[in-house]
GROMACS .gro file of C-alpha atoms in nm:
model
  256
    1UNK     CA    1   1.832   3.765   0.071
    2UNK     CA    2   1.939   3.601   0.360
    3UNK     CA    3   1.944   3.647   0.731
    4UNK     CA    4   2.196   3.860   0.793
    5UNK     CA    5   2.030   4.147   0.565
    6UNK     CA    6   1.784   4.144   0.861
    7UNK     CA    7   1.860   4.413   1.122
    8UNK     CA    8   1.982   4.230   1.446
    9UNK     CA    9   1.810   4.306   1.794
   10UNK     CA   10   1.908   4.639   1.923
   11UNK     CA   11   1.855   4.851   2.264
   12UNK     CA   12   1.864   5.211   2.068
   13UNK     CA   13   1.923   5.539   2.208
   14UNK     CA   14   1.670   5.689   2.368
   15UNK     CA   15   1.487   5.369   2.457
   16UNK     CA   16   1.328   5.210   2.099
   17UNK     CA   17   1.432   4.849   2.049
   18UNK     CA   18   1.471   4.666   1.743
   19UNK     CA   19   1.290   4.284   1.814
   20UNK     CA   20   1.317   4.034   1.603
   21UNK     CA   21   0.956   3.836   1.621
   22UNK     CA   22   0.924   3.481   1.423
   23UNK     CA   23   0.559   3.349   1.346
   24UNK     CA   24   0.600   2.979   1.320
   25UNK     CA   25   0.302   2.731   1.293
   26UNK     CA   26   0.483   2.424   1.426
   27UNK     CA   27   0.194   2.162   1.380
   28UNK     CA   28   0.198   1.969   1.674
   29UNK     CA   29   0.567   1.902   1.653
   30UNK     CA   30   0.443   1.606   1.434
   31UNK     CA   31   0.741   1.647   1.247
   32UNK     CA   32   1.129   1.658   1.227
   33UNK     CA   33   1.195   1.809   1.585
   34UNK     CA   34   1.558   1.868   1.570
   35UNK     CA   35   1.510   2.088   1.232
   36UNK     CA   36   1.215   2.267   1.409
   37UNK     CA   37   1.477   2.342   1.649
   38UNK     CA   38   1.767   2.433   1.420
   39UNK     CA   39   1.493   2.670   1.187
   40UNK     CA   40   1.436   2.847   1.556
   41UNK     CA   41   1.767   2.914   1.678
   42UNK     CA   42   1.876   3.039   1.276
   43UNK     CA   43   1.626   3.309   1.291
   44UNK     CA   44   1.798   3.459   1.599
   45UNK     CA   45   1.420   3.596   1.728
   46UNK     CA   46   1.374   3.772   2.039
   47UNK     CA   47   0.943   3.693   2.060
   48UNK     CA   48   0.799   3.326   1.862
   49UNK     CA   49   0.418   3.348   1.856
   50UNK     CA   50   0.332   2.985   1.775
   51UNK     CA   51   0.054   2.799   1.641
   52UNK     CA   52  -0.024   2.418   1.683
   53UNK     CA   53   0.129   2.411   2.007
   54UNK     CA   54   0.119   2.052   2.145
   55UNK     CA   55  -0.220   2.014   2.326
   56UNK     CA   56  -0.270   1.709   2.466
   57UNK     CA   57  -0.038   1.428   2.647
   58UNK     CA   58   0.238   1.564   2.794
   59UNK     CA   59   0.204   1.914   2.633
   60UNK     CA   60   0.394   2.102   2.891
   61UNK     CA   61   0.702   1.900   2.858
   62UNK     CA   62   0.720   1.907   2.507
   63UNK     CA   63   0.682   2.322   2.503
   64UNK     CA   64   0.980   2.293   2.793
   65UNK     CA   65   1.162   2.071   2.569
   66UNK     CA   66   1.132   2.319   2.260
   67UNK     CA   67   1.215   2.615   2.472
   68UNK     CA   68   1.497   2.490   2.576
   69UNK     CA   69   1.621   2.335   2.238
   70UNK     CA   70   1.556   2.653   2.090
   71UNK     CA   71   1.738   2.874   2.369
   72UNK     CA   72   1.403   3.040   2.442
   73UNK     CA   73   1.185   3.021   2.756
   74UNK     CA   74   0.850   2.976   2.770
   75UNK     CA   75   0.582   3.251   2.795
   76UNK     CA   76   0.258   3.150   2.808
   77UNK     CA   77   0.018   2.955   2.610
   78UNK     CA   78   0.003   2.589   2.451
   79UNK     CA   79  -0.335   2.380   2.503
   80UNK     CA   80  -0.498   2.630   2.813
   81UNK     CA   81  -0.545   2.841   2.452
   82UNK     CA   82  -0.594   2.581   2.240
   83UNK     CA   83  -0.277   2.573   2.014
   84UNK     CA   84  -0.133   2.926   2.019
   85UNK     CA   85   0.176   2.965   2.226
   86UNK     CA   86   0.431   3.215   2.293
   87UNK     CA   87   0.816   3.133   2.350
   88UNK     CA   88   1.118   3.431   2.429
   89UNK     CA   89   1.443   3.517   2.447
   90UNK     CA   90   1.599   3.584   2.815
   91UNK     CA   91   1.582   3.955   2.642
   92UNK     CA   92   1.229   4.030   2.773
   93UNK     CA   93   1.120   4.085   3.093
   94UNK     CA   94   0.783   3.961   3.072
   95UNK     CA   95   0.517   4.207   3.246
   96UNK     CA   96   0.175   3.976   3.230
   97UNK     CA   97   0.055   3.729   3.029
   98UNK     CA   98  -0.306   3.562   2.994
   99UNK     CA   99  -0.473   3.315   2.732
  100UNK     CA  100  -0.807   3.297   2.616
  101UNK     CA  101  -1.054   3.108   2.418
  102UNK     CA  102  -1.258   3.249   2.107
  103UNK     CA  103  -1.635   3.145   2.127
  104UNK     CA  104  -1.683   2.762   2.015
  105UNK     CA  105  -1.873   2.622   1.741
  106UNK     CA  106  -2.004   2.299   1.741
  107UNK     CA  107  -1.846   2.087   1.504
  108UNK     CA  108  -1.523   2.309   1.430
  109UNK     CA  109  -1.246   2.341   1.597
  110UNK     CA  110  -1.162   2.545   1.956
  111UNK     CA  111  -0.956   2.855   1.883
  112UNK     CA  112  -0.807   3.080   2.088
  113UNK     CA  113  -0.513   3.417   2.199
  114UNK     CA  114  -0.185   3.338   2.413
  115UNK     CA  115  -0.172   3.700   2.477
  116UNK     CA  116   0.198   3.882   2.646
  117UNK     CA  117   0.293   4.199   2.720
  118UNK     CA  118   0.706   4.231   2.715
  119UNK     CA  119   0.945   4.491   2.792
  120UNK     CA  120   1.254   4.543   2.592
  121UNK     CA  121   1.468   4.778   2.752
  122UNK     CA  122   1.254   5.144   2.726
  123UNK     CA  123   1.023   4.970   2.474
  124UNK     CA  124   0.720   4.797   2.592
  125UNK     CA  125   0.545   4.543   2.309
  126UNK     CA  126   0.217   4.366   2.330
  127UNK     CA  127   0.241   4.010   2.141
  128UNK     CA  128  -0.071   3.807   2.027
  129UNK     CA  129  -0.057   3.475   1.849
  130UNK     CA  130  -0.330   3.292   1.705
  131UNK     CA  131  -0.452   3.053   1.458
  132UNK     CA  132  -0.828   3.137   1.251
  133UNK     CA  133  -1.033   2.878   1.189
  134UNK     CA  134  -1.103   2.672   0.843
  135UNK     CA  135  -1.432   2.792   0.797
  136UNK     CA  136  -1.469   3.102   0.631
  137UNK     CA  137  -1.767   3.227   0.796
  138UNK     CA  138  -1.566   3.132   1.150
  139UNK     CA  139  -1.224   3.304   1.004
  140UNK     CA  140  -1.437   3.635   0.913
  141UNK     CA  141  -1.586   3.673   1.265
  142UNK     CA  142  -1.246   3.574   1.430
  143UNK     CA  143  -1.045   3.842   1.240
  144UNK     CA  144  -1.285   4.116   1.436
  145UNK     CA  145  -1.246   3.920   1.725
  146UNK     CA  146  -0.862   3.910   1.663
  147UNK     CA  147  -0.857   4.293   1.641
  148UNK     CA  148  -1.059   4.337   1.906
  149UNK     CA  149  -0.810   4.135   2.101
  150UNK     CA  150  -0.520   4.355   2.026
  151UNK     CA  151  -0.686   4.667   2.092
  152UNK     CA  152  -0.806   4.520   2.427
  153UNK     CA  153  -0.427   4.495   2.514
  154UNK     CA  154  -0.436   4.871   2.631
  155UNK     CA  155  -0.060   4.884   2.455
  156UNK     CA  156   0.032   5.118   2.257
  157UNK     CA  157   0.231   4.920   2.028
  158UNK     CA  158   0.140   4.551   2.003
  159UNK     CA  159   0.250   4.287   1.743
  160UNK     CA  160   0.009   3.993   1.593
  161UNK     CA  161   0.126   3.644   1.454
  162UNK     CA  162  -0.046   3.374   1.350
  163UNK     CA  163  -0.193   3.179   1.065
  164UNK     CA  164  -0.503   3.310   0.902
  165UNK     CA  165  -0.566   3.011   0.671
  166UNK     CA  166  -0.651   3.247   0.399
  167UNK     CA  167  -0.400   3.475   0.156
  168UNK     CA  168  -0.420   3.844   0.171
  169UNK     CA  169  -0.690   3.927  -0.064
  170UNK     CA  170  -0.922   3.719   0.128
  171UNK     CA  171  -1.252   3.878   0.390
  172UNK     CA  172  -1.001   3.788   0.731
  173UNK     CA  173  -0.716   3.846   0.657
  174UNK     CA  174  -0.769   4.193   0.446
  175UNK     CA  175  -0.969   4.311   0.725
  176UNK     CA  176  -0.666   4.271   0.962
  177UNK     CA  177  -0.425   4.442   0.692
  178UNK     CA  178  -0.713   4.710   0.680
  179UNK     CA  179  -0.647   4.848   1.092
  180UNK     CA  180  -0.312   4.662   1.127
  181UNK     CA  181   0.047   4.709   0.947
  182UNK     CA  182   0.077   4.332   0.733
  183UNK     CA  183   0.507   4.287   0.831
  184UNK     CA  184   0.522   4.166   0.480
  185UNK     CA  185   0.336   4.390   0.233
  186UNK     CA  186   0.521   4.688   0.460
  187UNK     CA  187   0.862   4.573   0.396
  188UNK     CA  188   0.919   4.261   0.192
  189UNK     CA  189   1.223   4.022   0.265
  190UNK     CA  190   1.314   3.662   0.192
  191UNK     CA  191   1.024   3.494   0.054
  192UNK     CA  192   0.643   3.488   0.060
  193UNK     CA  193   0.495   3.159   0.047
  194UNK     CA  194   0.411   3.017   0.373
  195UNK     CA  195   0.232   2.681   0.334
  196UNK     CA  196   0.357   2.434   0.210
  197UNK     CA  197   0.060   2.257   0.064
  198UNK     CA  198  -0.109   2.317  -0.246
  199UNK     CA  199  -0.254   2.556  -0.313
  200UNK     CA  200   0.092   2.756  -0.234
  201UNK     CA  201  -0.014   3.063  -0.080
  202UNK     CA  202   0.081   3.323   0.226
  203UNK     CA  203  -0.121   3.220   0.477
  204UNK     CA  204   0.066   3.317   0.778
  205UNK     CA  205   0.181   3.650   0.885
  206UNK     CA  206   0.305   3.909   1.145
  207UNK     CA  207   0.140   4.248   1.216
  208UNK     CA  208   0.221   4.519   1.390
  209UNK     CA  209   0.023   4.796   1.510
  210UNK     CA  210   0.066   5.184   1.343
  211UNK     CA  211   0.393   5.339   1.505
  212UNK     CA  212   0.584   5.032   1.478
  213UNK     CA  213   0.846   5.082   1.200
  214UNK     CA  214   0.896   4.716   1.023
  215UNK     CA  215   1.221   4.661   0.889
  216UNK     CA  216   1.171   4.369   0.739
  217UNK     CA  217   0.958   4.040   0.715
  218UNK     CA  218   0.920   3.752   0.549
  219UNK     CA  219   1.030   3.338   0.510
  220UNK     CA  220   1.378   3.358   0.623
  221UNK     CA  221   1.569   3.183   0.355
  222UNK     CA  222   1.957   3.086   0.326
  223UNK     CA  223   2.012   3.081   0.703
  224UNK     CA  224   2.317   2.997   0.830
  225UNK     CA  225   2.381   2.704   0.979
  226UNK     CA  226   2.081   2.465   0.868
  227UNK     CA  227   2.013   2.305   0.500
  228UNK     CA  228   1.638   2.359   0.294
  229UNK     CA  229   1.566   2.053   0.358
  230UNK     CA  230   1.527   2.184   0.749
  231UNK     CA  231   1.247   2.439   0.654
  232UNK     CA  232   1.060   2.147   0.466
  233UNK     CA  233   1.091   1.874   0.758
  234UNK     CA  234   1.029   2.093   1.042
  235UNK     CA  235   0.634   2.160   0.962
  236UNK     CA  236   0.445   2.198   0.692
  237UNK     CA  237   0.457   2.572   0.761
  238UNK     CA  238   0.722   2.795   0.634
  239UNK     CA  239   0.833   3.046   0.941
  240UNK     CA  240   0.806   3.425   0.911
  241UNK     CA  241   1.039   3.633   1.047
  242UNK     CA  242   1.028   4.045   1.101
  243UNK     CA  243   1.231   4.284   1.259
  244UNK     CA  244   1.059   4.563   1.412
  245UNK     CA  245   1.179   4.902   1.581
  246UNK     CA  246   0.928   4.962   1.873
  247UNK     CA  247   0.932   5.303   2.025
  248UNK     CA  248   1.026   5.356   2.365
  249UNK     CA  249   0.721   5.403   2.589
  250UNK     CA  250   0.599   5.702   2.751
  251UNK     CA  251   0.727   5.763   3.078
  252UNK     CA  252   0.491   5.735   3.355
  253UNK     CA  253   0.285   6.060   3.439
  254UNK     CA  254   0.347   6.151   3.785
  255UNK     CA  255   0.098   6.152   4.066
  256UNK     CA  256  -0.003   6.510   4.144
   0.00000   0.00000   0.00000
């Protein structure tokens, strides 16, 4: 499959919107930053919930200097959330945003939420990106907290990226899949493996929450425009990529 077998973004009648949302942990941008770039703008996404932001010198500037290279803006997040991050398209009108740390354990890393809530035309979306921790003790309490985090985005329909540093039959991640819609399992396209160290697994993923209709989601492969060796030198994280139909929200009630 390839990228255009991915339904494009969409204002519908009657208010739903089809969004395209990319998961992308960019480590750092360590790597090959023009690819990173070219891997972005391929995937044509209206929402990228990021991991491995850059977090220390100069941070802002280099989330600026992705933004623009990827002809996104930037949303919220980065090192005030240790890592996450959360870029868009001039698409959304961005209603709030606010990032927040997970409790710290000595010894591991900091973890935390960039947290948004967007409009897209009648449809209103709640975005969450993260990044669990190593440990799997940590990762198991952070997938609660994770949940807990959506829910606590009083949205209706909300959608979760990140990487969970476990595969699907693991505690985390299967307790996610177990409340939330896994983009992937729902409606498989393009490929499956996400990291790109041994062993080979899907570690990252989108969700979205029940009423959200996925159309697709997976490792966009065959885009137009850049060469495999792009998705190899941009991180050591493959991108995933879903299209989603979000309803259009319920209209305000009236005051009496």
């Amino acid at each position: 499959m390839t990228v255009e077998d991915l339904p494009s973004p969409a204002t519908e009648p009657g208010g739903s919107a089809v969004v395209r949302v990319l998961s992308y942990n960019i480590r750092s941008m360590r790597d090959d930053t023009a690819a990173l770039a070219r891997v972005i703008r391929a995937c044509a996404p209206d929402l990228v919930l990021i991991q491995e932001a850059p977090r220390f010198f100069r941070w802002r500037k280099a989330a600026a200097r992705l933004a623009q290279e990827s002809g996104l803006v930037y949303v919220t997040g980065g090192a005030t959330c240790a890592g996450p991050m959360i870029l868009s398209s001039l698409r959304a009108h961005v209603e709030r945003t606010e990032d927040l740390l997970m409790p710290h354990h000595p010894g591991l890393h900091q973890r935390g939420f960039a947290t948004a809530v967007l409009r897209y035309g009648g449809a209103r979306l709640a975005a969450v990106s993260t990044h669990l921790s190593l440990s799997p003790g940590e990762r198991r309490q952070q997938a609660g907290l994770t949940l807990d985090r959506v829910a606590a985005m009083g949205e209706p329909y909300a959608v979760l990226g990140g990487d969970f540093n476990e595969p699907p039959e693991r505690p985390g991640f299967s307790r996610i899949a177990a409340v939330l819609q896994d983009g992937f399992a729902t409606k498989p396209w393009g490929g499956e493996v996400t990291n790109q160290r041994p062993p080979y697994q899907r570690i990252d993923a989108v969700f979205a929450t029940p009423g959200i209709e996925v159309l697709g989601c997976g490792v966009p492969l065959g885009l137009p425009g850049i060469s495999e060796a792009d998705l190899h030198t941009a991180t050591d994280h493959m991108p995933v990529l879903a299209a989603l139909r979000v309803p259009a929200a319920a209209p305000a009630a009236e005051d009496a």
